[in-house]
Amino acid sequence: MSEFSIPYCYETHYTEDVFAPANDVLWRALQGVGAAPVRVFFVVEEELLQFYPGLPAAIAGYCRAHADVVRLAAAPLLQAGGEHCKDIAVSLRLCEAFLAARLCRQSCVVIVGGGALLDVAGFAAAIFHRGLRQLRIPTTALSQCDSGVGVKNGVNFLGKKNLLGCFAPPLAVINDAAFLRTLPVAMVSAAAAEAVKVAMIKDREFFAWLTAQAPAIMAGDLAALSALVRRSAEIHERHIATNGDPFEYGSARPLDFGHWSAHKLEMLSEQRLSHGVAVGMGMLIDCRYAVLKGILAIDAYASLRTLLRSFALPFAGAVLELRDDAGRRLVMAGLEEFREHLGGQLHITLPTAIGAKVEVTAIDDARMNEAMDLVLRDE
Ligand SMILES: NC(=O)c1ccc[n+]([C@@H]2O[C@H](COP(=O)([O-])OP(=O)(O)OC[C@H]3O[C@@H](n4cnc5c(N)ncnc54)[C@H](O)[C@@H]3O)[C@@H](O)[C@H]2O)c1
Ligand SMILES: [Zn+2]
């Protein structure tokens, strides 16, 4: 018998202008990885250059300024981001670049970009030489408050979201508030969807705070957006660290509240629906279902609907009306896919009040359809 355990410990740092030479967060996070200076490979989201044309030069300048700790293994690699980059071919191309730069298990991959790039490049780092350290610098509010602080990587495959991937806790995460300045408002909404998600199932006070702050956040108040990011990230991290199942061997997955239909809706819309909008829709559907089942008060559902609207998260109903020849909503197949993805018994998280939840192991198809009809009719 072999028995061993490995403690994981990683920190999320909050800073501004991470690549300013005087900023000590990055080099301190890299200190102690192998022999100094640690060889670092940057994967940078190409689209960021529209907003930050000096980014590769700033990265190179930062590494020169801290040459005793950090050495660039190659020039920063620019990779197009967004959902389409979550492709195994992109992960493999990144692995080729890691090989060309002679990265070894003492090297570190630093990923600068949105959630999609973090997923695909994190996966590449996790499989290359059986796993390199990865440090994440998420640049969207959603990835700063949700995906970037978690332990999952992955790519879409055979038309299924995140079919290939792995659990790989990062070395560290650096949330740089300066990146939030250039986000289009739709991406602020997307982050708000994930924040509302954790508030709805775990934190009534945060839900009230979001309700109060939504107008300021949507009007571009960066301090309020940073506060949303931080609080949401902390709830996600606390969940991963304390729920006893960071690598999701069990079937329950509360952080996926609203996601069984969201993932399916994203795929059915051929990625026209953003993840955030789809999650907003998924939460409304599941909450309306919970009301029909008598486990959630209609007022809580109405509060959720109001909050999602104040974050400009629309209910894009058309995709919900895609049906098969027998008239069954295509989105319903998402339930079985979700069960398959988790394995074992179906587990769906439903709120029982704002800030409280229950896990159910069966969904009544007819009632779920009725819930969708009601949401579509705004009832
Ligand atoms: N691994 C996980 O646990 C997990 C959890 C939730 C979501 N995700 C994944 O995250 C992805 C969504 O991530 P996302 O919402 O960050 O979007 P994204 O990565 O798809 O990026 C969207 C767009 O934002 C742009 N962008 C990035 N930073 C910017 C900035 N600072 N200013 C302006 N534009 C910027 C990008 O160029 C891109 O076009 C999905 O693939 C989802 O499945 C993963
Ligand atoms: Zn999500």
PDB file of C-alpha atoms in Angstrom, residues 17 19 44-59 78 112 139-140 144 176-184 222:
ATOM      1  CA  ASP A  17       0.317  47.436 -12.306  1.00  0.00           C
ATOM      2  CA  PHE A  19       4.686  44.688 -14.248  1.00  0.00           C
ATOM      3  CA  VAL A  44      -0.040  36.451 -23.015  1.00  0.00           C
ATOM      4  CA  GLU A  45      -3.480  36.947 -24.512  1.00  0.00           C
ATOM      5  CA  GLU A  46      -2.909  38.561 -27.896  1.00  0.00           C
ATOM      6  CA  GLU A  47      -6.040  40.736 -27.795  1.00  0.00           C
ATOM      7  CA  LEU A  48      -4.709  42.487 -24.714  1.00  0.00           C
ATOM      8  CA  LEU A  49      -2.229  44.268 -26.933  1.00  0.00           C
ATOM      9  CA  GLN A  50      -5.017  46.428 -28.349  1.00  0.00           C
ATOM     10  CA  PHE A  51      -5.329  47.957 -24.900  1.00  0.00           C
ATOM     11  CA  TYR A  52      -1.822  47.405 -23.578  1.00  0.00           C
ATOM     12  CA  PRO A  53       0.536  47.547 -26.580  1.00  0.00           C
ATOM     13  CA  GLY A  54       3.513  47.853 -24.262  1.00  0.00           C
ATOM     14  CA  LEU A  55       2.716  44.658 -22.343  1.00  0.00           C
ATOM     15  CA  PRO A  56       5.432  42.341 -23.777  1.00  0.00           C
ATOM     16  CA  ALA A  57       8.051  45.062 -23.329  1.00  0.00           C
ATOM     17  CA  ALA A  58       6.853  45.720 -19.775  1.00  0.00           C
ATOM     18  CA  ILE A  59       7.151  41.998 -18.986  1.00  0.00           C
ATOM     19  CA  LEU A  78       1.157  35.826 -27.771  1.00  0.00           C
ATOM     20  CA  VAL A 112      -1.756  36.556 -18.564  1.00  0.00           C
ATOM     21  CA  THR A 139      -7.191  39.885 -16.796  1.00  0.00           C
ATOM     22  CA  THR A 140     -10.989  39.738 -16.858  1.00  0.00           C
ATOM     23  CA  GLN A 144     -10.181  37.229 -11.313  1.00  0.00           C
ATOM     24  CA  ASP A 176      -4.182  43.176 -11.031  1.00  0.00           C
ATOM     25  CA  ALA A 177      -6.992  45.727 -10.745  1.00  0.00           C
ATOM     26  CA  ALA A 178      -5.447  47.839 -13.516  1.00  0.00           C
ATOM     27  CA  PHE A 179      -6.648  45.301 -16.082  1.00  0.00           C
ATOM     28  CA  LEU A 180     -10.246  45.924 -15.064  1.00  0.00           C
ATOM     29  CA  ARG A 181     -10.134  49.459 -16.501  1.00  0.00           C
ATOM     30  CA  THR A 182     -10.426  48.342 -20.093  1.00  0.00           C
ATOM     31  CA  LEU A 183     -13.168  45.760 -19.705  1.00  0.00           C
ATOM     32  CA  PRO A 184     -16.275  46.313 -21.807  1.00  0.00           C
ATOM     33  CA  LEU A 222     -13.604  50.471 -10.331  1.00  0.00           C
TER      34      LEU A 222
END
